[in-house]
CSV table of C-alpha atoms in Angstrom, one decimal:
chain,number,residue,atom,x,y,z
Y,863,MET,CA,-50.5,42.3,14.0
Y,864,SER,CA,-53.7,40.4,13.5
Y,865,PHE,CA,-56.1,41.2,10.6
Y,866,LYS,CA,-58.7,42.3,13.0
Y,867,ARG,CA,-56.4,44.9,14.5
Y,868,ARG,CA,-55.3,46.2,11.2
Y,869,ILE,CA,-58.9,46.5,10.0
Y,870,ARG,CA,-59.7,48.4,13.2
Y,871,LYS,CA,-56.7,50.7,13.1
Y,872,ARG,CA,-57.0,51.6,9.3
Y,873,SER,CA,-60.8,52.2,9.6
Y,874,ILE,CA,-60.2,54.7,12.2
Y,875,LEU,CA,-57.4,56.4,10.3
Y,876,ILE,CA,-59.6,56.4,7.1
Y,877,ALA,CA,-62.5,57.8,8.9
Y,878,ALA,CA,-60.8,60.3,11.1
Y,879,ILE,CA,-58.6,62.1,8.5
Y,880,PRO,CA,-61.3,63.2,6.2
Y,881,LEU,CA,-63.6,63.8,9.1
Y,882,ILE,CA,-61.3,66.2,10.7
Y,883,LEU,CA,-60.4,67.9,7.4
Y,884,SER,CA,-64.2,68.3,6.5
Y,885,TRP,CA,-65.2,69.6,9.9
Y,886,THR,CA,-62.3,72.2,9.9
Y,887,PHE,CA,-63.4,73.2,6.5
Y,888,PHE,CA,-67.1,73.3,7.6
Y,889,LEU,CA,-66.3,75.5,10.6
Y,890,LYS,CA,-64.3,77.8,8.6
Y,891,ILE,CA,-67.1,78.1,6.0
Y,892,ARG,CA,-69.7,78.7,8.8
Y,893,VAL,CA,-67.7,81.4,10.7
Y,894,ASP,CA,-66.9,83.1,7.4
Y,895,ASP,CA,-70.6,83.0,6.5
Y,896,ILE,CA,-71.6,84.5,9.8
Y,897,ASN,CA,-69.1,87.4,9.4
Y,898,ASP,CA,-70.2,87.9,5.8
Y,899,ARG,CA,-73.8,88.1,6.8
Y,900,ILE,CA,-72.9,90.6,9.5
Y,901,LYS,CA,-70.9,92.8,7.2
Y,902,GLN,CA,-73.8,92.6,4.6
Y,903,ASP,CA,-76.4,93.7,7.2
Y,904,LEU,CA,-74.1,96.5,8.4
Y,905,LYS,CA,-73.6,97.7,4.6
Y,906,GLN,CA,-77.4,97.3,3.9
Y,907,THR,CA,-78.5,99.2,7.0
Y,908,SER,CA,-76.1,102.0,6.3
Y,909,PHE,CA,-77.2,102.4,2.9
Y,910,VAL,CA,-80.9,102.5,3.8
Y,911,VAL,CA,-80.2,105.2,6.5
Y,912,SER,CA,-78.1,107.2,4.2
Y,913,SER,CA,-80.7,107.1,1.6
Y,914,THR,CA,-83.6,108.3,3.9
Y,915,PRO,CA,-84.8,111.9,3.0
Y,916,THR,CA,-85.4,112.8,6.7
Y,917,VAL,CA,-81.8,112.0,7.6
Y,918,GLN,CA,-80.5,114.0,4.4
Y,919,GLU,CA,-82.5,117.0,5.0
Y,920,ASN,CA,-81.7,117.3,8.7
Y,921,LEU,CA,-78.0,117.0,8.1
Y,922,GLU,CA,-78.3,119.6,5.3
Y,923,GLU,CA,-80.1,121.9,7.8
Y,924,ARG,CA,-78.0,120.8,10.6
Y,925,LYS,CA,-81.1,120.2,12.9
Y,926,ASN,CA,-79.9,118.1,15.6
Y,927,ASP,CA,-83.4,117.9,17.3
Y,928,PHE,CA,-83.6,114.1,17.9
Y,929,THR,CA,-85.6,113.6,14.6
Y,930,ILE,CA,-82.7,111.4,13.2
Y,931,GLN,CA,-82.3,109.7,16.6
Y,932,ASN,CA,-86.0,108.8,16.9
Y,933,TYR,CA,-85.9,107.3,13.3
Y,934,VAL,CA,-82.7,105.4,13.7
Y,935,LYS,CA,-83.7,104.0,17.1
Y,936,LYS,CA,-86.9,102.6,15.6
Y,937,TYR,CA,-85.3,101.3,12.5
Y,938,MET,CA,-82.4,99.6,14.3
Y,939,GLU,CA,-84.8,97.3,16.1
Y,940,THR,CA,-85.7,95.5,12.7
Y,941,PHE,CA,-81.9,94.3,12.3
Y,942,GLU,CA,-80.6,91.4,14.2
Y,943,ASN,CA,-77.0,91.9,13.3
Y,944,VAL,CA,-76.9,95.8,14.1
Y,945,ASP,CA,-76.1,97.1,17.6
Y,946,ILE,CA,-75.3,100.7,17.0
Y,947,ILE,CA,-76.0,103.4,14.4
Y,948,VAL,CA,-74.3,106.8,14.4
Y,949,VAL,CA,-75.3,109.6,12.2
Y,950,GLY,CA,-72.8,112.6,12.0
Y,951,ASP,CA,-72.5,115.6,9.8
Y,952,MET,CA,-69.4,117.0,8.1
Y,953,THR,CA,-68.1,118.4,11.2
Y,954,GLU,CA,-68.4,114.9,12.9
Y,955,GLU,CA,-71.1,116.0,15.4
Y,956,LYS,CA,-73.3,113.1,16.2
Y,957,TYR,CA,-77.1,113.1,15.5
Y,958,SER,CA,-77.9,109.7,16.7
Y,959,HIS,CA,-76.2,107.2,18.9
Y,960,LEU,CA,-77.0,104.2,21.3
Y,961,ASP,CA,-76.2,106.4,24.4
Y,962,GLU,CA,-78.3,109.5,23.8
Y,963,SER,CA,-75.9,111.6,26.0
Y,964,GLN,CA,-73.4,111.3,23.1
Y,965,ILE,CA,-75.7,113.3,20.8
Y,966,GLY,CA,-74.5,116.6,19.8
Y,967,LYS,CA,-70.9,115.6,20.7
Y,968,LYS,CA,-67.9,115.3,18.3
Y,969,TYR,CA,-66.9,111.9,16.8
Y,970,VAL,CA,-63.9,110.9,18.8
Y,971,ASN,CA,-62.4,108.0,17.0
Y,972,SER,CA,-60.3,108.8,13.9
Y,973,ASP,CA,-61.8,106.3,11.5
Y,974,ALA,CA,-64.5,108.5,10.5
Y,975,LYS,CA,-62.2,111.2,9.0
Y,976,ARG,CA,-61.8,109.2,5.9
Y,977,VAL,CA,-65.5,109.1,5.0
Y,978,VAL,CA,-65.7,112.9,5.7
Y,979,LYS,CA,-62.6,113.7,3.5
Y,980,THR,CA,-63.1,111.4,0.6
Y,981,GLY,CA,-66.8,110.3,0.8
Y,982,GLU,CA,-65.6,106.5,0.5
Y,983,SER,CA,-67.6,103.5,2.1
Y,984,TYR,CA,-65.5,101.1,4.1
Y,985,TYR,CA,-65.3,98.7,7.0
Y,986,SER,CA,-63.5,99.5,10.3
Y,987,THR,CA,-62.7,97.8,13.6
Y,988,MET,CA,-62.1,100.2,16.5
Y,989,LYS,CA,-63.0,100.6,20.2
Y,990,GLY,CA,-65.6,103.3,20.8
Y,991,SER,CA,-67.4,104.4,23.8
Y,992,MET,CA,-69.5,101.2,23.8
Y,993,GLY,CA,-66.7,98.8,23.3
Y,994,VAL,CA,-64.8,97.3,20.4
Y,995,THR,CA,-67.1,97.2,17.2
Y,996,LEU,CA,-67.0,96.0,13.6
Y,997,ARG,CA,-68.2,99.2,11.7
Y,998,TYR,CA,-69.2,100.2,8.2
Y,999,PHE,CA,-69.1,103.9,7.0
Y,1000,GLU,CA,-71.5,105.4,4.3
Y,1001,PRO,CA,-71.5,108.8,3.1
Y,1002,VAL,CA,-74.8,110.8,3.1
Y,1003,TYR,CA,-75.6,113.0,0.1
Y,1004,TYR,CA,-78.3,115.4,-0.4
Y,1005,LYS,CA,-78.8,116.8,-4.0
Y,1006,GLY,CA,-75.4,115.7,-5.0
Y,1007,LYS,CA,-73.4,117.2,-1.9
Y,1008,GLN,CA,-72.2,115.2,0.9
Y,1009,VAL,CA,-73.7,116.3,4.1
Y,1010,GLY,CA,-72.5,113.8,6.5
Y,1011,PHE,CA,-72.1,110.1,7.1
Y,1012,VAL,CA,-73.7,107.0,8.8
Y,1013,MET,CA,-71.7,104.4,10.7
Y,1014,VAL,CA,-73.3,101.1,11.5
Y,1015,GLY,CA,-71.6,98.8,14.0
Y,1016,LYS,CA,-71.8,95.4,15.5
Y,1017,TYR,CA,-70.1,94.6,18.8
Y,1018,LEU,CA,-67.3,92.1,18.4
Y,1019,LYS,CA,-67.9,90.4,21.6
Y,1020,ASP,CA,-71.2,89.3,20.2
Y,1021,VAL,CA,-69.6,88.0,17.0
Y,1022,GLU,CA,-66.9,86.1,18.9
Y,1023,ALA,CA,-69.6,84.7,21.2
Y,1024,VAL,CA,-71.5,83.3,18.1
Y,1025,THR,CA,-68.3,82.1,16.5
Y,1026,ASN,CA,-67.0,80.4,19.7
Y,1027,ARG,CA,-70.6,78.6,20.1
Y,1028,ILE,CA,-70.2,77.3,16.7
Y,1029,ILE,CA,-66.6,76.1,17.1
Y,1030,TYR,CA,-67.7,74.4,20.3
Y,1031,ILE,CA,-70.7,72.7,18.9
Y,1032,GLY,CA,-68.6,71.5,15.9
Y,1033,LEU,CA,-65.8,70.3,18.2
Y,1034,PHE,CA,-68.3,68.4,20.4
Y,1035,SER,CA,-69.9,66.9,17.3
Y,1036,LEU,CA,-66.6,65.8,16.0
Y,1037,VAL,CA,-65.7,64.1,19.2
Y,1038,VAL,CA,-69.0,62.3,19.3
Y,1039,VAL,CA,-68.7,61.3,15.6
Y,1040,MET,CA,-65.1,60.0,16.4
Y,1041,ILE,CA,-66.4,57.9,19.3
Y,1042,ILE,CA,-69.1,56.5,17.0
Y,1043,THR,CA,-66.4,55.9,14.3
Y,1044,ILE,CA,-64.2,54.0,16.7
Y,1045,PHE,CA,-67.3,51.8,17.8
Y,1046,LEU,CA,-68.3,51.1,14.3
Y,1047,SER,CA,-64.7,50.3,13.1
Y,1048,GLU,CA,-64.6,47.7,15.9
Y,1049,SER,CA,-67.9,46.3,14.9
Y,1050,PHE,CA,-66.7,46.3,11.3
Y,1051,ALA,CA,-63.6,44.5,12.1
Y,1052,ARG,CA,-65.5,41.9,14.0
Y,1053,LYS,CA,-67.9,41.4,11.1
Y,1054,ILE,CA,-65.2,41.2,8.4
Y,1055,LYS,CA,-63.5,38.4,10.6
Y,1056,LYS,CA,-66.8,36.6,10.8
Y,1057,GLU,CA,-67.5,36.7,7.1
Y,1058,MET,CA,-64.0,35.4,6.5
Y,1059,LEU,CA,-65.0,32.4,8.6
Y,1060,GLY,CA,-62.5,33.4,11.2
Y,1061,MET,CA,-59.5,33.0,8.7
Y,1062,GLU,CA,-56.5,35.2,8.2
Y,1063,PRO,CA,-55.8,36.6,4.7
Y,1064,ASP,CA,-52.9,34.2,4.0
Y,1065,GLU,CA,-55.2,31.3,4.6
Y,1066,ILE,CA,-57.8,32.7,2.2
Y,1067,ALA,CA,-55.1,33.2,-0.4
Y,1068,ARG,CA,-54.1,29.5,-0.1
Y,1069,LEU,CA,-57.7,28.3,-0.3
Y,1070,TYR,CA,-58.1,30.7,-3.5
Y,1071,ASN,CA,-54.9,29.3,-5.1
Y,1072,GLU,CA,-56.2,25.7,-4.6
Y,1073,LYS,CA,-59.6,26.6,-6.0
Y,1074,LYS,CA,-57.8,28.2,-9.0
Y,1075,VAL,CA,-55.9,25.1,-9.6
Y,1076,ILE,CA,-58.9,22.7,-9.3
Y,1077,LEU,CA,-60.8,25.0,-11.9
Y,1078,ASN,CA,-58.1,24.9,-14.2
Y,1079,THR,CA,-57.8,21.0,-14.2
Y,1080,ILE,CA,-61.4,20.8,-15.5
Y,1081,SER,CA,-61.6,19.9,-19.1
Y,1082,GLU,CA,-64.7,21.8,-19.9
Y,1083,GLY,CA,-65.1,25.5,-19.8
Y,1084,ILE,CA,-66.3,27.0,-16.5
Y,1085,ILE,CA,-67.6,30.4,-16.0
Y,1086,ALA,CA,-68.8,31.6,-12.5
Y,1087,ILE,CA,-71.1,34.8,-12.3
Y,1088,ASP,CA,-72.6,36.6,-9.5
Y,1089,LYS,CA,-76.3,37.3,-9.1
Y,1090,ASN,CA,-75.9,40.5,-11.1
Y,1091,LYS,CA,-74.4,38.6,-14.0
Y,1092,LYS,CA,-70.8,39.9,-13.4
Y,1093,ILE,CA,-68.0,37.5,-14.2
Y,1094,LEU,CA,-66.4,36.0,-11.1
Y,1095,GLU,CA,-64.2,33.4,-12.7
Y,1096,ILE,CA,-63.2,31.9,-15.9
Y,1097,ASN,CA,-61.0,28.7,-16.1
Y,1098,ASP,CA,-58.1,28.5,-18.2
Y,1099,ASN,CA,-59.6,25.7,-20.4
Y,1100,CYS,CA,-62.7,27.9,-21.3
Y,1101,LEU,CA,-60.2,30.5,-22.8
Y,1102,LYS,CA,-58.2,27.7,-24.6
Y,1103,ILE,CA,-61.0,25.7,-26.0
Y,1104,PHE,CA,-63.3,28.7,-27.0
Y,1105,GLU,CA,-60.8,31.0,-28.3
Y,1106,ASN,CA,-63.6,33.2,-30.0
Y,1107,LEU,CA,-66.0,33.1,-27.2
Y,1108,ASN,CA,-67.9,36.5,-26.7
Y,1109,ILE,CA,-68.8,36.5,-23.0
Y,1110,ASP,CA,-71.3,39.3,-23.5
Y,1111,GLU,CA,-73.3,37.3,-26.1
Y,1112,LEU,CA,-73.2,34.3,-24.0
Y,1113,ILE,CA,-74.6,36.1,-20.8
Y,1114,GLU,CA,-77.2,37.8,-23.1
Y,1115,LYS,CA,-78.3,34.4,-24.4
Y,1116,LEU,CA,-78.6,33.0,-20.8
Y,1117,SER,CA,-80.3,36.1,-19.4
Y,1118,TYR,CA,-83.9,34.6,-19.6
Y,1119,TYR,CA,-82.9,31.5,-17.9
Y,1120,ILE,CA,-80.8,33.4,-15.1
Y,1121,ASP,CA,-83.7,35.9,-14.7
Y,1122,LYS,CA,-86.2,33.1,-14.2
Y,1123,LYS,CA,-83.8,31.0,-12.0
Y,1124,GLU,CA,-84.2,28.2,-14.5
Y,1125,SER,CA,-81.4,25.7,-14.6
Y,1126,ILE,CA,-80.2,24.2,-18.0
Y,1127,ASP,CA,-79.0,20.8,-18.5
Y,1128,MET,CA,-76.9,20.4,-21.6
Y,1129,LYS,CA,-78.7,22.6,-23.9
Y,1130,GLU,CA,-77.3,23.5,-27.2
Y,1131,PHE,CA,-76.6,27.2,-28.2
Y,1132,ASN,CA,-74.9,29.0,-31.0
Y,1133,ILE,CA,-72.4,31.2,-29.3
Y,1134,SER,CA,-70.1,33.3,-31.5
Y,1135,GLY,CA,-70.8,31.1,-34.5
Y,1136,GLU,CA,-70.0,27.9,-32.7
Y,1137,LYS,CA,-72.4,25.4,-31.4
Y,1138,THR,CA,-72.0,24.8,-27.8
Y,1139,PHE,CA,-73.7,22.8,-25.2
Y,1140,ILE,CA,-74.2,24.6,-22.0
Y,1141,THR,CA,-75.1,23.6,-18.5
Y,1142,LEU,CA,-76.3,26.3,-16.0
Y,1143,ASP,CA,-76.5,25.6,-12.3
Y,1144,PHE,CA,-77.3,28.2,-9.6
Y,1145,ILE,CA,-75.1,28.7,-6.5
Y,1146,LYS,CA,-76.9,29.1,-3.2
Y,1147,ASP,CA,-75.7,29.4,0.5
Y,1148,GLU,CA,-78.7,28.0,2.4
Y,1149,ASP,CA,-81.6,30.3,1.1
Y,1150,ARG,CA,-79.2,33.0,0.0
Y,1151,GLU,CA,-78.5,33.3,-3.9
Y,1152,LEU,CA,-74.7,33.8,-4.7
Y,1153,GLY,CA,-74.7,33.5,-8.4
Y,1154,ALA,CA,-74.5,30.8,-11.0
Y,1155,LEU,CA,-72.0,28.4,-12.7
Y,1156,ILE,CA,-72.0,27.9,-16.4
Y,1157,THR,CA,-70.3,24.9,-18.0
Y,1158,LEU,CA,-69.5,24.8,-21.7
Y,1159,VAL,CA,-68.7,21.8,-24.0
Y,1160,LYS,CA,-68.1,22.0,-27.6
Y,1161,SER,CA,-70.9,20.4,-29.6
Y,1162,GLU,CA,-68.6,18.6,-31.9
Y,1163,ASP,CA,-67.3,16.7,-28.9
Y,1164,ILE,CA,-70.8,15.6,-28.2
Y,1165,ASN,CA,-71.9,15.2,-31.8
Y,1166,ARG,CA,-68.8,12.9,-32.5
Y,1167,VAL,CA,-70.4,10.4,-30.1
Y,1168,ALA,CA,-73.8,11.1,-31.1
Y,1169,ARG,CA,-73.0,10.7,-34.8
Y,1170,GLU,CA,-71.6,7.3,-34.2
Y,1171,ILE,CA,-74.6,6.4,-32.2
Y,1172,THR,CA,-77.0,7.7,-34.6
Y,1173,GLY,CA,-75.3,6.2,-37.4
Y,1174,ILE,CA,-75.4,2.8,-35.9
Y,1175,ASP,CA,-79.1,3.3,-35.0
Y,1176,GLU,CA,-80.1,4.3,-38.6
Y,1177,LEU,CA,-78.2,1.5,-40.0
Y,1178,LEU,CA,-79.9,-0.9,-37.7
Y,1179,LYS,CA,-83.2,0.6,-38.5
Y,1180,ASN,CA,-82.3,0.2,-42.2
Y,1181,ILE,CA,-81.4,-3.4,-41.8
Y,1182,ARG,CA,-84.4,-4.3,-39.7
Y,1183,ALA,CA,-86.6,-2.9,-42.4
Y,1184,ASN,CA,-84.8,-4.4,-45.2
Y,1185,VAL,CA,-84.8,-7.8,-43.5
Y,1186,HIS,CA,-88.5,-7.5,-42.9
Y,1187,GLU,CA,-89.2,-6.6,-46.5
Y,1188,PHE,CA,-87.1,-9.3,-48.1
Y,1189,LYS,CA,-88.4,-12.0,-45.7
Y,1190,ASN,CA,-91.8,-11.2,-47.2
Y,1191,LYS,CA,-90.4,-11.5,-50.6
Y,1192,LEU,CA,-88.5,-14.7,-50.0
Y,1193,HIS,CA,-91.7,-16.3,-48.6
Y,1194,VAL,CA,-93.5,-15.4,-51.7
Y,1195,ILE,CA,-90.7,-16.9,-54.0
Y,1196,LEU,CA,-90.6,-20.0,-51.7
Y,1197,GLY,CA,-94.4,-20.3,-52.1
Y,1198,LEU,CA,-94.1,-20.2,-55.8
Y,1199,ILE,CA,-91.4,-22.6,-56.1
Y,1200,ASN,CA,-93.3,-25.1,-53.8
Y,1201,ILE,CA,-96.4,-24.9,-56.1
Y,1202,GLU,CA,-94.0,-25.2,-59.1
Y,1203,GLU,CA,-94.8,-22.0,-60.5
Y,1204,TYR,CA,-91.4,-21.4,-61.8
Y,1205,GLU,CA,-92.1,-18.8,-64.5
Y,1206,GLU,CA,-94.0,-16.7,-61.9
Y,1207,ALA,CA,-91.3,-17.0,-59.6
Y,1208,LYS,CA,-88.8,-15.8,-62.2
Y,1209,LYS,CA,-91.1,-13.0,-63.0
Y,1210,TYR,CA,-91.5,-11.9,-59.4
Y,1211,ILE,CA,-87.7,-12.1,-58.9
Y,1212,ALA,CA,-87.3,-9.7,-61.8
Y,1213,GLU,CA,-89.8,-7.3,-60.4
Y,1214,CYS,CA,-88.1,-7.3,-57.0
Y,1215,GLN,CA,-84.7,-6.6,-58.7
Y,1216,GLU,CA,-86.2,-3.8,-60.7
Y,1217,GLU,CA,-87.7,-2.2,-57.6
Y,1218,VAL,CA,-84.4,-2.4,-55.7
Y,1219,LEU,CA,-82.7,-0.7,-58.6
Y,1220,LYS,CA,-85.4,1.9,-58.8
Y,1221,SER,CA,-85.0,2.6,-55.2
Y,1222,SER,CA,-81.3,3.1,-55.5
Y,1223,THR,CA,-81.7,5.7,-58.2
Y,1224,ARG,CA,-84.2,7.7,-56.1
Y,1225,VAL,CA,-81.5,8.4,-53.6
Y,1226,ALA,CA,-78.5,8.5,-56.1
Y,1227,ASN,CA,-78.3,12.4,-55.8
Y,1228,ILE,CA,-78.2,12.2,-52.1
Y,1229,ASN,CA,-74.5,12.0,-51.4
Y,1230,ASP,CA,-74.7,11.9,-47.6
Y,1231,ASN,CA,-74.7,8.3,-46.8
Y,1232,PHE,CA,-76.4,8.8,-43.4
Y,1233,ILE,CA,-79.3,10.8,-45.1
Y,1234,SER,CA,-79.4,8.1,-47.9
Y,1235,ALA,CA,-79.7,5.2,-45.4
Y,1236,MET,CA,-82.4,7.0,-43.5
Y,1237,LEU,CA,-84.3,7.6,-46.6
Y,1238,ILE,CA,-84.2,4.1,-47.8
Y,1239,SER,CA,-85.4,2.8,-44.4
Y,1240,LYS,CA,-88.3,5.4,-44.3
Y,1241,ARG,CA,-89.3,4.1,-47.9
Y,1242,LEU,CA,-89.5,0.4,-46.5
Y,1243,ILE,CA,-91.5,1.6,-43.5
Y,1244,ALA,CA,-93.8,3.5,-45.9
Y,1245,ASN,CA,-94.4,0.5,-47.9
Y,1246,GLU,CA,-95.3,-1.7,-44.8
Y,1247,ASN,CA,-97.9,1.0,-44.0
Y,1248,ASN,CA,-99.3,1.3,-47.5
Y,1249,ILE,CA,-98.0,4.9,-47.9
Y,1250,SER,CA,-96.7,6.2,-51.1
Y,1251,PHE,CA,-93.3,7.6,-50.4
Y,1252,LYS,CA,-91.5,9.6,-53.2
Y,1253,ILE,CA,-88.3,11.5,-53.3
Y,1254,ASN,CA,-88.2,14.2,-55.9
Y,1255,GLU,CA,-85.9,13.2,-58.7
Y,1256,LYS,CA,-84.5,16.8,-58.6
Y,1257,SER,CA,-83.4,16.4,-55.1
Y,1258,TYR,CA,-79.6,16.9,-54.5
Y,1259,MET,CA,-77.5,16.9,-51.2
Y,1260,LYS,CA,-73.8,17.1,-50.9
Y,1261,GLU,CA,-71.6,14.7,-48.7
Y,1262,THR,CA,-71.0,17.3,-46.1
Y,1263,HIS,CA,-72.8,20.5,-45.3
Y,1264,GLY,CA,-70.4,23.0,-43.9
Y,1265,ASN,CA,-71.4,24.0,-40.5
Y,1266,ILE,CA,-74.6,21.8,-40.5
Y,1267,SER,CA,-74.0,18.3,-39.2
Y,1268,SER,CA,-75.6,15.1,-40.8
Y,1269,VAL,CA,-76.9,14.4,-37.4
Y,1270,ASP,CA,-79.0,17.5,-37.2
Y,1271,LEU,CA,-80.4,17.0,-40.7
Y,1272,ILE,CA,-81.4,13.4,-39.8
Y,1273,THR,CA,-83.1,14.7,-36.9
Y,1274,ILE,CA,-84.9,17.5,-38.8
Y,1275,LEU,CA,-85.8,15.2,-42.0
Y,1276,GLY,CA,-86.5,12.0,-40.0
Y,1277,ASN,CA,-89.0,13.8,-37.7
Y,1278,LEU,CA,-90.7,15.6,-40.5
Y,1279,ILE,CA,-91.3,12.3,-42.5
Y,1280,GLU,CA,-92.4,10.5,-39.3
Y,1281,ASN,CA,-95.0,13.2,-38.6
Y,1282,ALA,CA,-96.2,13.0,-42.2
Y,1283,PHE,CA,-96.4,9.2,-41.8
Y,1284,ASP,CA,-98.6,9.7,-38.6
Y,1285,ALA,CA,-100.7,12.2,-40.4
Y,1286,CYS,CA,-101.3,9.7,-43.3
Y,1287,LEU,CA,-102.2,6.9,-40.9
Y,1288,GLU,CA,-104.9,9.1,-39.1
Y,1289,LYS,CA,-106.8,9.6,-42.4
Y,1290,GLU,CA,-108.7,7.1,-44.4
Y,1291,GLY,CA,-107.4,6.2,-47.8
Y,1292,GLN,CA,-103.8,5.7,-49.1
Y,1293,GLY,CA,-101.4,8.1,-47.7
Y,1294,GLN,CA,-98.7,10.0,-49.9
Y,1295,VAL,CA,-95.6,11.6,-48.6
Y,1296,ASP,CA,-93.3,13.7,-51.0
Y,1297,VAL,CA,-89.7,14.7,-50.1
Y,1298,PHE,CA,-87.6,17.3,-51.8
Y,1299,ILE,CA,-84.1,18.2,-50.8
Y,1300,ASP,CA,-81.8,20.6,-52.3
Y,1301,GLU,CA,-78.4,22.1,-51.2
Y,1302,ASP,CA,-76.2,24.9,-52.6
Y,1303,GLU,CA,-73.3,26.8,-51.4
Y,1304,GLU,CA,-75.7,29.0,-49.2
Y,1305,ASN,CA,-78.7,26.9,-48.1
Y,1306,VAL,CA,-80.0,23.5,-47.4
Y,1307,ILE,CA,-83.7,23.3,-48.3
Y,1308,ILE,CA,-85.8,20.5,-47.0
Y,1309,GLU,CA,-89.6,20.2,-48.3
Y,1310,VAL,CA,-91.9,17.3,-46.9
Y,1311,SER,CA,-95.6,17.1,-48.0
Y,1312,ASP,CA,-98.3,14.7,-47.2
Y,1313,ASN,CA,-102.0,14.3,-47.8
Y,1314,GLY,CA,-102.8,13.1,-44.3
Y,1315,LYS,CA,-104.8,14.8,-41.5
Y,1316,LYS,CA,-104.8,18.6,-41.2
Y,1317,ILE,CA,-103.1,20.5,-38.4
Y,1318,ASP,CA,-105.7,21.1,-35.6
Y,1319,GLU,CA,-106.8,24.7,-35.4
Y,1320,GLU,CA,-106.3,24.6,-31.6
Y,1321,ILE,CA,-102.7,23.9,-31.7
Y,1322,LYS,CA,-101.7,25.6,-34.8
Y,1323,ASP,CA,-99.9,28.5,-33.1
Y,1324,ASP,CA,-98.3,26.4,-30.6
Y,1325,ILE,CA,-97.3,23.5,-32.7
Y,1326,PHE,CA,-93.5,23.9,-32.3
Y,1327,LYS,CA,-93.8,23.9,-28.5
Y,1328,ASN,CA,-92.5,21.1,-26.5
Y,1329,GLY,CA,-95.5,18.6,-25.6
Y,1330,VAL,CA,-97.9,20.2,-27.9
Y,1331,SER,CA,-99.6,17.5,-30.1
Y,1332,SER,CA,-103.0,16.2,-31.2
Y,1333,LYS,CA,-101.7,12.6,-30.6
Y,1334,GLY,CA,-102.2,12.6,-26.9
Y,1335,LYS,CA,-100.1,12.7,-23.7
Y,1336,GLY,CA,-96.4,11.9,-24.1
Y,1337,ARG,CA,-96.2,13.1,-27.8
Y,1338,GLY,CA,-95.4,16.5,-29.4
Y,1339,ILE,CA,-91.6,16.2,-29.1
Y,1340,GLY,CA,-90.7,15.8,-32.8
Y,1341,LEU,CA,-91.6,19.4,-34.1
Y,1342,SER,CA,-90.2,20.9,-30.9
Y,1343,THR,CA,-86.9,19.0,-31.7
Y,1344,ILE,CA,-87.0,20.3,-35.4
Y,1345,LYS,CA,-87.6,23.8,-34.3
Y,1346,GLY,CA,-84.6,23.6,-31.8
Y,1347,ARG,CA,-82.2,22.2,-34.6
Y,1348,VAL,CA,-83.5,24.9,-37.2
Y,1349,ASP,CA,-83.0,27.8,-34.7
Y,1350,LEU,CA,-79.7,26.7,-33.9
Y,1351,TYR,CA,-78.6,27.4,-37.4
Y,1352,GLY,CA,-80.7,30.6,-37.7
Y,1353,GLY,CA,-83.1,28.9,-40.2
Y,1354,ASN,CA,-86.7,29.3,-40.7
Y,1355,ILE,CA,-89.7,26.9,-41.1
Y,1356,GLU,CA,-92.7,27.7,-43.3
Y,1357,ILE,CA,-96.0,25.6,-43.2
Y,1358,LYS,CA,-98.5,25.8,-46.2
Y,1359,GLU,CA,-101.7,24.1,-46.2
Y,1360,PHE,CA,-103.7,23.3,-49.4
Y,1361,ARG,CA,-107.1,21.7,-49.8
Y,1362,LYS,CA,-105.8,18.1,-49.8
Y,1363,GLN,CA,-102.2,18.5,-48.9
Y,1364,LYS,CA,-99.9,20.4,-46.3
Y,1365,LYS,CA,-96.2,21.1,-46.8
Y,1366,PHE,CA,-93.4,21.8,-44.3
Y,1367,ARG,CA,-90.5,23.8,-45.9
Y,1368,ILE,CA,-87.3,24.4,-43.9
Y,1369,THR,CA,-84.4,26.6,-45.1
Y,1370,ILE,CA,-81.1,26.5,-43.4
Y,1371,LYS,CA,-78.2,28.7,-44.1
Y,1372,ARG,CA,-74.8,27.0,-44.4
Y,1373,ARG,CA,-71.4,28.2,-43.7
Y,1374,GLU,CA,-68.1,26.5,-44.5
């Protein structure tokens, strides 16, 4: 049997069974409700009639002068579910009846004897002079003494007619609904088949298994989500590589980009205490949004390459700065020798040697070779630009920094120093840049001060946003990069401005 036929058959069964049961239950409740309402009306009417003083007094005095008949006849017109009201005394003589010829005659049926003898209230079904009726008997009391009874009845043929009408309407509705159900199930089966691209379930299963195999061969972590941020698929490598990955935390951190429909291309996040590069791409079918694909790569894999590249770059930068510096010094020495100023040449060489030794001691407590090399190159650049560059003698940095990579520290410190140099060059007079670095078991602290140009008031509040700078178009990336690195480790940035100086202080918490 084809998938389409199975869908059609099961849809009809699923719809028909509860529909038939519910309609049967509904009809029973509806019929019971009608019967209950009729019984309630009979009971209420009999109580009202039996409580009427006119009825009570006439029965006590046995005045069968149509007073009760006239009262009952008028009263009966106000009740929809009452067809007959009979009032009788203790001898079962009738004081009211639908057929006035019956007034004064004895009550024929035996169902009245119980109310006369015991004074009970009860229902009864019996054939009378006007046909089979559902009856309710109520005793009539006058001053504590039973003086008669009231029988209120409803013709059963009317009750059965109403009941049958409801049943016929219900059955007709059920047939109509079943026809509609069959039509809709056929339409549903066609639609399902269409959405399945005309494929059978075994074909879909094969494609799904192939997709699973392909996903699991990808070395990166892959997570597919729907447009409501619910997980659709996670490949095996994602669970293997990121063992402590908190999916809820990941989705929460990406919620802003998902809600804004903003793609991400290799942006670094701190997820479950682990730095991770994430790419977010949205999945669409023509103009219909289906969800998003999240790709995760461990930062240490990226940083392994980046560290090598950055180390080479810093080394080359350091070498270039040193070559340029020593070329200048060699030119001076060569000039002194050419003019035969040998003593001056010796004196100058000694000064150069002392300067080199002094520069080395300035970074002696910086045990991270990458940071140390970067600081030396910055000092040489400062000399070229006539900027006083000092590293606080109390500075201290370990060789490694727990969870904080040297690459990130170079990015933070290097950009801070470059910005300080730029600020000094924009102001007249000699610039001065001071650096202080300290590291303990809990924090890495970096302070960079300069006496350069102050921060513009117009951009002060947005200074860490990408592209915001007073230097013109194409600048304003450095501080944004610093902010991104600091936020990655949950650190903070403080800016203090004094009359002739400003200071950037960065505190980053380190973990082993």
